[in-house]
JSON list of C-alpha atoms in Angstrom, two decimals:
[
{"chain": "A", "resi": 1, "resn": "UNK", "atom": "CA", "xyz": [75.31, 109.64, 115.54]},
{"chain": "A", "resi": 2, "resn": "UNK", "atom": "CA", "xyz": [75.44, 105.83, 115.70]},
{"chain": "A", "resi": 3, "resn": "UNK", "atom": "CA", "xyz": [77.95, 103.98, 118.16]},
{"chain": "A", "resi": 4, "resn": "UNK", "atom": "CA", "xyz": [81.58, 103.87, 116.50]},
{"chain": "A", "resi": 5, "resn": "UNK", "atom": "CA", "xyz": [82.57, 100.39, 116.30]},
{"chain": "A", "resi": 6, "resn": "UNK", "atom": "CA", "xyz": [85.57, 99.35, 118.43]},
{"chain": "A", "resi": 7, "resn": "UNK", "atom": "CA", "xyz": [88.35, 97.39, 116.40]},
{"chain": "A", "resi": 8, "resn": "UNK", "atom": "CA", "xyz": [90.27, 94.59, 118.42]},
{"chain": "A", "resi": 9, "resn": "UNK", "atom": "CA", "xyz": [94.06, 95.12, 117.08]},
{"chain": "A", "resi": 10, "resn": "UNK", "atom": "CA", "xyz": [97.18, 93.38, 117.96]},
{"chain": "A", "resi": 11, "resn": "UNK", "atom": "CA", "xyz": [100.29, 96.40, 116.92]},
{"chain": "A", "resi": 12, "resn": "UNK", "atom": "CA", "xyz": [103.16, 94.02, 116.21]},
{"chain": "A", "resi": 13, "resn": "UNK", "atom": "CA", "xyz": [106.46, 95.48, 117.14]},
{"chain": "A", "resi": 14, "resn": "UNK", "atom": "CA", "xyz": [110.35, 94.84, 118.33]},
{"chain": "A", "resi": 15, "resn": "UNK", "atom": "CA", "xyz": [110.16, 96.05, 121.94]},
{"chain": "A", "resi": 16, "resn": "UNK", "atom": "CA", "xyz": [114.13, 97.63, 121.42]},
{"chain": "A", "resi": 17, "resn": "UNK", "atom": "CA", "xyz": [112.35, 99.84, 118.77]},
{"chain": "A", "resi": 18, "resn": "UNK", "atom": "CA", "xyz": [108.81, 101.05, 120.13]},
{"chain": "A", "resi": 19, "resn": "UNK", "atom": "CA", "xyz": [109.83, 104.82, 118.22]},
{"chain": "A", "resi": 20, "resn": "UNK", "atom": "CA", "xyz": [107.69, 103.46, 115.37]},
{"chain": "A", "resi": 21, "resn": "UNK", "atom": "CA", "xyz": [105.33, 101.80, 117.27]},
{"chain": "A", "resi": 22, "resn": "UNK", "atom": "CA", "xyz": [104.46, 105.07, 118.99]},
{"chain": "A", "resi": 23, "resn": "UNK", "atom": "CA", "xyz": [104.29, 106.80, 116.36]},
{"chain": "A", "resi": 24, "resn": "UNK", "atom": "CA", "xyz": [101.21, 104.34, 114.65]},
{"chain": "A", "resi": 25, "resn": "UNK", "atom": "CA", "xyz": [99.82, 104.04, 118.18]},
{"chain": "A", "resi": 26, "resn": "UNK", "atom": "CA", "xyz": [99.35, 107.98, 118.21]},
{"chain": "A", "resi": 27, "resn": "UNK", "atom": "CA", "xyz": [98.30, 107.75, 114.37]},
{"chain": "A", "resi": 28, "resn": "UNK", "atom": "CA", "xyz": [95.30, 105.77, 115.82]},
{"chain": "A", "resi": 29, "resn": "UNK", "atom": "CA", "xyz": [94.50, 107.87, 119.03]},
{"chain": "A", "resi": 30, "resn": "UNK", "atom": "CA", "xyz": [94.25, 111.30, 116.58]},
{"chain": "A", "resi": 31, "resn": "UNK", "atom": "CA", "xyz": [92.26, 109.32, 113.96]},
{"chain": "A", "resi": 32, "resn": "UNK", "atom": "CA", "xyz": [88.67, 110.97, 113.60]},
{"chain": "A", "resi": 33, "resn": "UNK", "atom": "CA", "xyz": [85.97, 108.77, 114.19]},
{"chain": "A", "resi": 34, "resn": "UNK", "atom": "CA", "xyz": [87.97, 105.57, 115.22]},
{"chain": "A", "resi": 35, "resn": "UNK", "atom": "CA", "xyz": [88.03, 103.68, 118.11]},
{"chain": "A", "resi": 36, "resn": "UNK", "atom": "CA", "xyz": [90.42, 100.68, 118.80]},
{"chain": "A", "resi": 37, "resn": "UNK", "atom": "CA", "xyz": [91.11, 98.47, 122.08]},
{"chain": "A", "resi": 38, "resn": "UNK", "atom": "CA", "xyz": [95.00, 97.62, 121.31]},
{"chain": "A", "resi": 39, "resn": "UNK", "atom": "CA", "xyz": [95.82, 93.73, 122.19]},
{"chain": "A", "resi": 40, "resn": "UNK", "atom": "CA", "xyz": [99.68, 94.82, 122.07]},
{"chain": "A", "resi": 41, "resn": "UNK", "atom": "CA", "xyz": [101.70, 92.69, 124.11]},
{"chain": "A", "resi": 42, "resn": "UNK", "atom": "CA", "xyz": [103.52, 95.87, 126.34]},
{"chain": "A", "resi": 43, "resn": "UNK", "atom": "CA", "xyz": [107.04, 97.48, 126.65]},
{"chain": "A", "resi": 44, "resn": "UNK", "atom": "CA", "xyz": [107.08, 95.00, 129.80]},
{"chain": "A", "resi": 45, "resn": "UNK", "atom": "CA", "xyz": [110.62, 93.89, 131.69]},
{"chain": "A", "resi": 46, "resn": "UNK", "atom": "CA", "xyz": [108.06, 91.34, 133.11]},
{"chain": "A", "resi": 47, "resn": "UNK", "atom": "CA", "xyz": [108.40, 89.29, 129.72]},
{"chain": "A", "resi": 48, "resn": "UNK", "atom": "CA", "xyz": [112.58, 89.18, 130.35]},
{"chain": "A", "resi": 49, "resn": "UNK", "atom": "CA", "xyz": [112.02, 86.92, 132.93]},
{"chain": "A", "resi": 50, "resn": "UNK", "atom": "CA", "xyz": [109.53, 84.06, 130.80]},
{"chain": "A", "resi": 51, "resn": "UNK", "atom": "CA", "xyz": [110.32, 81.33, 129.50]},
{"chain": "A", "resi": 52, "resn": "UNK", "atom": "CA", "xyz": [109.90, 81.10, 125.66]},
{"chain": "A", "resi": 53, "resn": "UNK", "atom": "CA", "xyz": [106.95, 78.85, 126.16]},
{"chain": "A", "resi": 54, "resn": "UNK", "atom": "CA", "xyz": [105.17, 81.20, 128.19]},
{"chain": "A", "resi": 55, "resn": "UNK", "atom": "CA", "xyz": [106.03, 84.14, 126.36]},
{"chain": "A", "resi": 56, "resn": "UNK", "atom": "CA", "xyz": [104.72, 82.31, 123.64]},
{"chain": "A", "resi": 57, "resn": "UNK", "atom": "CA", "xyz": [101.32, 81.73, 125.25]},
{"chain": "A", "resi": 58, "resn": "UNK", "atom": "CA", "xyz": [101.18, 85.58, 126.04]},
{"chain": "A", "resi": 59, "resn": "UNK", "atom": "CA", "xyz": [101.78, 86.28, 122.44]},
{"chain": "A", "resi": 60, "resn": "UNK", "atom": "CA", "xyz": [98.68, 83.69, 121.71]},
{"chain": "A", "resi": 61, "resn": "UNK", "atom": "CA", "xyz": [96.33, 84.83, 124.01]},
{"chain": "A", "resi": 62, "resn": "UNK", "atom": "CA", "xyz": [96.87, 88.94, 122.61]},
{"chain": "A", "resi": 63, "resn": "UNK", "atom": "CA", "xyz": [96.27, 87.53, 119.71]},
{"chain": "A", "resi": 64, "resn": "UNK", "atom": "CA", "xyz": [93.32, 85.31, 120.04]},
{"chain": "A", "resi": 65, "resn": "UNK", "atom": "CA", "xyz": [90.61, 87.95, 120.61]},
{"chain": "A", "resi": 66, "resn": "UNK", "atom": "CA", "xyz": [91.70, 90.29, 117.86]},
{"chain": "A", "resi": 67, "resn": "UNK", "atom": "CA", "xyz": [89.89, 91.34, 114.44]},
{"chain": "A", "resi": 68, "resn": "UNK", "atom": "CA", "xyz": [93.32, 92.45, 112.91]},
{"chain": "A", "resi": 69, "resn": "UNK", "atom": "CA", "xyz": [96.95, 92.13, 113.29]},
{"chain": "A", "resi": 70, "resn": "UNK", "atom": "CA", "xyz": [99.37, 95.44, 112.05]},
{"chain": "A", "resi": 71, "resn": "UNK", "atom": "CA", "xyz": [102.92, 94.58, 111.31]},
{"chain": "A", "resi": 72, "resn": "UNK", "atom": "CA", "xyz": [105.27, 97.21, 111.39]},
{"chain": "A", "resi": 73, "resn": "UNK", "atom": "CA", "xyz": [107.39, 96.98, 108.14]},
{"chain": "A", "resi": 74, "resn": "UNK", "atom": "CA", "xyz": [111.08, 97.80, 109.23]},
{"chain": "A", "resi": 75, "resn": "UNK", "atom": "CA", "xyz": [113.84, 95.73, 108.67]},
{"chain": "A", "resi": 76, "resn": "UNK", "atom": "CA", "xyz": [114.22, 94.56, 112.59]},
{"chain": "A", "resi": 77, "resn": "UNK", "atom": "CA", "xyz": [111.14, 92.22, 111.14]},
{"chain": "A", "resi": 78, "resn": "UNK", "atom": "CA", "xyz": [113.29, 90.15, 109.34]},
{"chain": "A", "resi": 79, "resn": "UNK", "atom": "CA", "xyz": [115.64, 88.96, 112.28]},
{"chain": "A", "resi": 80, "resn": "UNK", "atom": "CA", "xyz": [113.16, 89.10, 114.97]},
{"chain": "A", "resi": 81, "resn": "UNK", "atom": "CA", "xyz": [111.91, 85.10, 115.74]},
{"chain": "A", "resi": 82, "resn": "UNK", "atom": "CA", "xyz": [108.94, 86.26, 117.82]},
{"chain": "A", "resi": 83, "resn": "UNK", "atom": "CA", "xyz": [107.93, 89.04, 114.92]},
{"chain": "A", "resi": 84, "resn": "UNK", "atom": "CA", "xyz": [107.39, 86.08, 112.94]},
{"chain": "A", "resi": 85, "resn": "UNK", "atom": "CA", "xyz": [105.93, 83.69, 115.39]},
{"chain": "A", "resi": 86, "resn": "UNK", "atom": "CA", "xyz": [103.24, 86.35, 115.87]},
{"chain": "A", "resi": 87, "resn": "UNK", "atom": "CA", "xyz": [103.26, 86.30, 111.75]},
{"chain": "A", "resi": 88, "resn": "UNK", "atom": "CA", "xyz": [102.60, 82.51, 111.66]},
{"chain": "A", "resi": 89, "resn": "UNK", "atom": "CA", "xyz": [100.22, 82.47, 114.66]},
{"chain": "A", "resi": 90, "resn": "UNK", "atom": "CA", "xyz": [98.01, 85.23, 112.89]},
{"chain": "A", "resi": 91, "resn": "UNK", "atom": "CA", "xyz": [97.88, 83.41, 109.75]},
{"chain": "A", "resi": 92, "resn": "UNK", "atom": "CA", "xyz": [97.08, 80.27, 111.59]},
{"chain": "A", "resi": 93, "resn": "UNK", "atom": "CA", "xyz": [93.85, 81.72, 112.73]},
{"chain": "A", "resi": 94, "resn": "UNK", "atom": "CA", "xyz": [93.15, 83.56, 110.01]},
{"chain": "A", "resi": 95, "resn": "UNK", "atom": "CA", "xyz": [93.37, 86.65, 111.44]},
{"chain": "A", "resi": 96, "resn": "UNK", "atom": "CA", "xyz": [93.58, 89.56, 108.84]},
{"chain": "A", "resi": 97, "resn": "UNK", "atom": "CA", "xyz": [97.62, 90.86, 108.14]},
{"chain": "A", "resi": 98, "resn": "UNK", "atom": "CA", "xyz": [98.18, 94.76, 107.47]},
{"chain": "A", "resi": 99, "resn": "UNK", "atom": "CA", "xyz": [101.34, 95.55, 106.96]},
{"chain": "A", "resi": 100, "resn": "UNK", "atom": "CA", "xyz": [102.71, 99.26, 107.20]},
{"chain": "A", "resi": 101, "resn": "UNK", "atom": "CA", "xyz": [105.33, 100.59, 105.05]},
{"chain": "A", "resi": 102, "resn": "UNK", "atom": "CA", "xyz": [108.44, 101.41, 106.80]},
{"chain": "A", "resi": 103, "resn": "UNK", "atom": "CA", "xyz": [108.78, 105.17, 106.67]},
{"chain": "A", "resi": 104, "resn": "UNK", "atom": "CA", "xyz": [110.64, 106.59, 103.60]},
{"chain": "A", "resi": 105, "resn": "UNK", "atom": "CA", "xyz": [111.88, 102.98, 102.85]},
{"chain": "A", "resi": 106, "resn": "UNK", "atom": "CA", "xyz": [111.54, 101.68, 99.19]},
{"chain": "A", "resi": 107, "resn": "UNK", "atom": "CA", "xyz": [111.73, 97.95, 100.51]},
{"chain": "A", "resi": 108, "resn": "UNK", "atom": "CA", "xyz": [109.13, 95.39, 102.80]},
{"chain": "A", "resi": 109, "resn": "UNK", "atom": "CA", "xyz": [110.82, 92.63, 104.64]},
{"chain": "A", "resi": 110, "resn": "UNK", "atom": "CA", "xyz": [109.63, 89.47, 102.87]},
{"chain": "A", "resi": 111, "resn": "UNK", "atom": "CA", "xyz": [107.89, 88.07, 105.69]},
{"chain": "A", "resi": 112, "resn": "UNK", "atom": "CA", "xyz": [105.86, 91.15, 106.18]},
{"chain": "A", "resi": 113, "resn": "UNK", "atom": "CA", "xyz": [105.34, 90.88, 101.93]},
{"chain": "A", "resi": 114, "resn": "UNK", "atom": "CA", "xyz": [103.81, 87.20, 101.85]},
{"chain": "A", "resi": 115, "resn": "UNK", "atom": "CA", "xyz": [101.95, 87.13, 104.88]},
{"chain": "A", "resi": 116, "resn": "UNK", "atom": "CA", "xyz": [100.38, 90.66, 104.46]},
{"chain": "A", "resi": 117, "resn": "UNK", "atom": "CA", "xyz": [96.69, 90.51, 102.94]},
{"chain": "A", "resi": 118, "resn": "UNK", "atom": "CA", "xyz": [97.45, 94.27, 102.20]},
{"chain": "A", "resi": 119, "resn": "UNK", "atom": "CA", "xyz": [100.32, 96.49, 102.90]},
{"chain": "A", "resi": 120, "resn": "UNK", "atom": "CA", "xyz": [99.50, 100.16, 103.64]},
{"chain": "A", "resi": 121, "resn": "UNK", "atom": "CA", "xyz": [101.62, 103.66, 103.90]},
{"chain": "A", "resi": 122, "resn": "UNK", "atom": "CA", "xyz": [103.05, 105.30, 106.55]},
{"chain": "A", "resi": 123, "resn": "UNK", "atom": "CA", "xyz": [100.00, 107.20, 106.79]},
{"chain": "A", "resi": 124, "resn": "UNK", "atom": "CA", "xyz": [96.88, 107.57, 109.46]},
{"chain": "A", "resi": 125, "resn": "UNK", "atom": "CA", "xyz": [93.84, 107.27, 106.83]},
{"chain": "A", "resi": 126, "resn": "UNK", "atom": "CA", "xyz": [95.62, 104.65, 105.03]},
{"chain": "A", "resi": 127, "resn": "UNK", "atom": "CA", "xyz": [96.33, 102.95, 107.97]},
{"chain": "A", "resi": 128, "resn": "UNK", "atom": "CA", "xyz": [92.42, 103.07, 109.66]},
{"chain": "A", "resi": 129, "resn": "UNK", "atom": "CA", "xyz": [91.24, 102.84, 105.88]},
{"chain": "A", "resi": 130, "resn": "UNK", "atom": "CA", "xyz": [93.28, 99.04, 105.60]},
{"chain": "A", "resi": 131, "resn": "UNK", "atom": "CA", "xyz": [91.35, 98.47, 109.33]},
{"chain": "A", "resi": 132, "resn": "UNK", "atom": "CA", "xyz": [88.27, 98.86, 108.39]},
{"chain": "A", "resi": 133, "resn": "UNK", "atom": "CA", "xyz": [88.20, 96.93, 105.41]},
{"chain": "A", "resi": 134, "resn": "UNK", "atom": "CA", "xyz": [90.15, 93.99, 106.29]},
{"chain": "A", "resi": 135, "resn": "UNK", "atom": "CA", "xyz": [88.91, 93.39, 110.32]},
{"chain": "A", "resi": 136, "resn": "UNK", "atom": "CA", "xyz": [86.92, 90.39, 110.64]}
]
């Protein structure tokens, strides 16, 4: 069997509500034949005590290396500043946008809607599917 490839990901997320991010990270780790490195910046208290511009240039350099970035759909998206500043940093390198569908909502924050290049389902194999076909 050839050598899986490894996809570079940055999992966007609100660190007050890492419940959903959990649940996508163990999504990927039970996906069959998919392997991922995860760029994540983590569920750190270290990051209480930076300043905005270095938690800024944290967020940048998670970012830089990655093939994809997943944003996490729920609503916390549309009042969280550095949700969006990972949004506009993404686009600003062109980095691929998959955005998940929160979980038995009807509705996509906006900001998750117009920067997405696709927007997937709460779902594993629509989730690694929207991976492998939109990773640079």
């Amino acid at each position: 069997m050839p050598e899986l490839h490894r996809y570079r990901l940055f999992i966007s997320h609100a660190w007050h509500r890492h419940e959903a991010y959990d649940r996508v990270i163990n999504f990927l780790d039970d996906a069959p034949y998919f392997i991922y490195s995860n760029y994540s910046v983590p569920n750190d208290k270290a990051f209480d005590r930076m300043s905005t511009a270095q938690l800024e240039e944290e967020i940048k350099q998670q970012i830089r290396p990655v093939e994809s970035v997943i944003i996490l759909g729920g609503l916390y998206v549309s009042y969280s500043k550095w949700i969006q500043f990972e949004i506009d940093f993404a686009k600003s390198l062109q980095k691929p946008i998959i955005g998940i569908q929160p979980w038995g909502a009807q509705r996509m924050p906006l900001a998750v809607q117009y920067a997405a290049n696709t927007i997937v389902g709460w779902n594993s194999s629509s989730i690694v599917k929207a991976i492998r076909e939109y990773s640079i």
